[in-house]
Amino acid sequence: MLTETLGPVLIANRGEIARRIIRTVKRMGLRAIAVHSEADADLPFVREADEAVLIGPANPAQSYLDTAKVLEAARATGAKAIHPGYGFLSENSAFARAVIEAGMVWIGPTPEAIDKMGDKINARNLMEAAGVPVAAGTREPVTDLSLALRAAESIGYPVMVKTAGGGGGIGMSVAHDDEGLAKAYEQAARAAARFSGGDALEGPAVLLERYIERARHVEVQILGLPGGKVVALGERDCSVQRRHQKVVEESPSPGISPELRERMLAASVRAGEAVGYLGAGTVECLVDADKQDFVFLEMNTRLQVEHPVTELVTGLDLVELQLRVAAGESPEVSAEPRGHAIEFRVYAEDPKRFFPGPGKITTWDEPTGDGVRVDSGYESGNTVTPFYDPLMAKLCVYGSDRTDALEKGRKAVAEFAVEGPKNNLPFCAELLENAEFVTGDYDTGLVARMRA
């Protein structure tokens, strides 16, 4: 049935996530079709696909973000389904609708669910109505600084300022007073204008929320099944961040109690049910400094970068579950997470200031061994170009408990040899010796304190 419904599957993405999806698609007996830009022609995912189609130059607007070219590649290869991975077109409801209207299967949530969660203000309001805790914040778009100042006075400083759309921490900053708010608002407004395709600062969609100091960023993996049932597959701690962007994730979270975990899982199920969620998604939350309560942050309507840690502790293949749900199946899923998993994002970047550092890879030697998993997008001889996110690989380790996972992480990081572009493996090694991280008693300000 899967072959008739889904095969071939076109992966509308690149690098490590395209390679990872290809692996499951082929294991399930389906043909995997890759699309690629000129800059990515020699990357492993292109070679490992059953068929690969060149769709344009390096500029993503002319290749990976060009919906017409992606759809034309799907038609030309006879693809019956499209998996968007994450980033690029993965949360683009117009693209999802175009795939469906073209008679293909969209491997993701419904376009309606994407729309509901794509606007953070609408998402906040919907979650509040569903009984999911939310932080004090604006219920309507903030479109000028005077409105922002009035909102901040009502909410109380400090406030988090961010775009109503988009993700990845772009445009986010914290304001502690009116002067800081003016700067934060301008930053978010510019990001909002870029996200919406506009140029002016007038009228951008910006959101203000009460900033939770020393918070933990904890997210819950959900899976929506045909018929409306939503199940929670455990949580991941994503508090190790630089510039509000995740760099290390682990499961389970070492910073929450079993009671708080159960409340977060239940709230995440309600969140998924409220939007009629289908497939794999993530409900992101912030846990307060006392680790007694949490608030909804946002819902990511796609597969997450950090999904391997959930796979390691549950034994599930989330991509396979995505494919089966998209084919109309309702697989029996029970998650009883065991052991502990940690993911280190290996970036081509300066390990001190975290600025991207593209370049040709002259040495690439991945660690191996029990409990070690590497999802990589590159190999020796490839070039990390400046056109895309500098993520090169995800180094994941699994242990019987957190202490075991930390020790495996130290060994694997030390054995991962990458030469050519700058990379953040030295930072990962530093983190693994940091007292806050080792004890598990850390928050989203950890990296900033390490670099202070």
Phi, psi and omega in degrees: 000319180300317181299318180292324185274319191250328190279142352286159178252125175265131179259111184270062182199193187213178170059216188295325183286324176297317180297319181293319178293319178305319182302314180288319180303314181290323178298329180275006176083017180254152175282138180251124179250127177256149168242148183208156175272172177299325183291337185256010188303331184257012180282155184303324184296330179291317180291324187278345176289157176291332180206145180226141183236126174285126184242002176154183181287182185298322181307117184300332179296337181256007180218271187295336179260003180271099185298324181296319180291320179295316180294323178295320177297321179295316180294317184295330183262358180074024180296140177258347182212156178231127174254122185272355184066225173227160187073191180046245187262010189296330179244031179261103185294329179295320177293317178302316179296320180296322177298312181295317180294335178280000178086015179255165179269128176269119182270084183174182179291171180293153176304326180296320178293321178299315179299316183297323183265348182289332176262114187297329179290313177299320180298316178303312183296319180294319179294320179298319178294333181272002179084019177266128183299136176230155177283155174302134183185184183281141179257354177229157178300138175265116190248359172205166187295324180298321177294323179296318180296319179293321179295318180296324178296322179287318183286317185097134179285154358281154178236148172265130179247130182206165178288150178287335177241174180084183183197195177073014178079002182289131178085358182273139172199162184254137177242134181253351179201181184298320180296316178295326180294321179300318179291316181295322180296317180297319179298313180293322180296319178296318178297320179296320179296318178295317183297322183272356180088005180269172180244333186273156177275345185288126174079025179286159178268106182237148183237140174242137177222153174299127181278127179266111183285144181053041180277158168257142177259108183235133182235153181245129176279124177242160175223119177266130183254155175304137182101350174103351180287138177236133178240148177259134185247037178091177184238164177229141175263123184239034188281344178279103187223148167235133184054042179063019178242135185292146177226334176220136180227153178213158178215133358284169177291130179280358188249012180230152181278161176303324181293316179294322178302313181298321179293321179293318179297317181294318179295324180292324174296316178299321179298315179295319179294326183295334181250007181062048189289140179230127179095197184272133178207174184223132175257115183264138184225160171245130179258134184290168186299331180278354180059033180253338184211172182211162174225152176293138177253302177190168174243129176264117186268058183190180171287142181266154175306319187271017182300335181301329182293326175292320178298322183291322183272344179253339184079008181268156172251104185293328177292319176300317179296321176301315182295317182294319178295318179298331179278000178095002179280159177233078186295146175286119184233124173228126182251114173237081185305137178228146179074200183215139180230145178227137176244131175248119176281122182263108184253151169275086183204160176297125184286353179260309184256351175067028174276141180305143180222073181296163179165174180279135180275117180263335176223132177216103183231105185279145175287154177226177176127172181300128178080011180248130177227131177237118172259102186244155178249356186225169173209174182303134181099340177283161177243130172276111184270165181276006188276342187228175176306138185280014177296122179261323184198167173237115178266117183240141177231148180230133179225170180294331175209181185295322179300317178296318180294321178298317180295319177294326178296316179301315182294316183292318178298317180296328183273347182280108183257116177229123177231150183122266177286154172299150179214164186263016177300324175299324176296318179300319178295320178296316180300320183292350175251359181286131186299319180297314182292318182298320180283342182087000182262073182228174181214186185291350177269006186301309184296321178299320178291324178295332183256005181291000000 
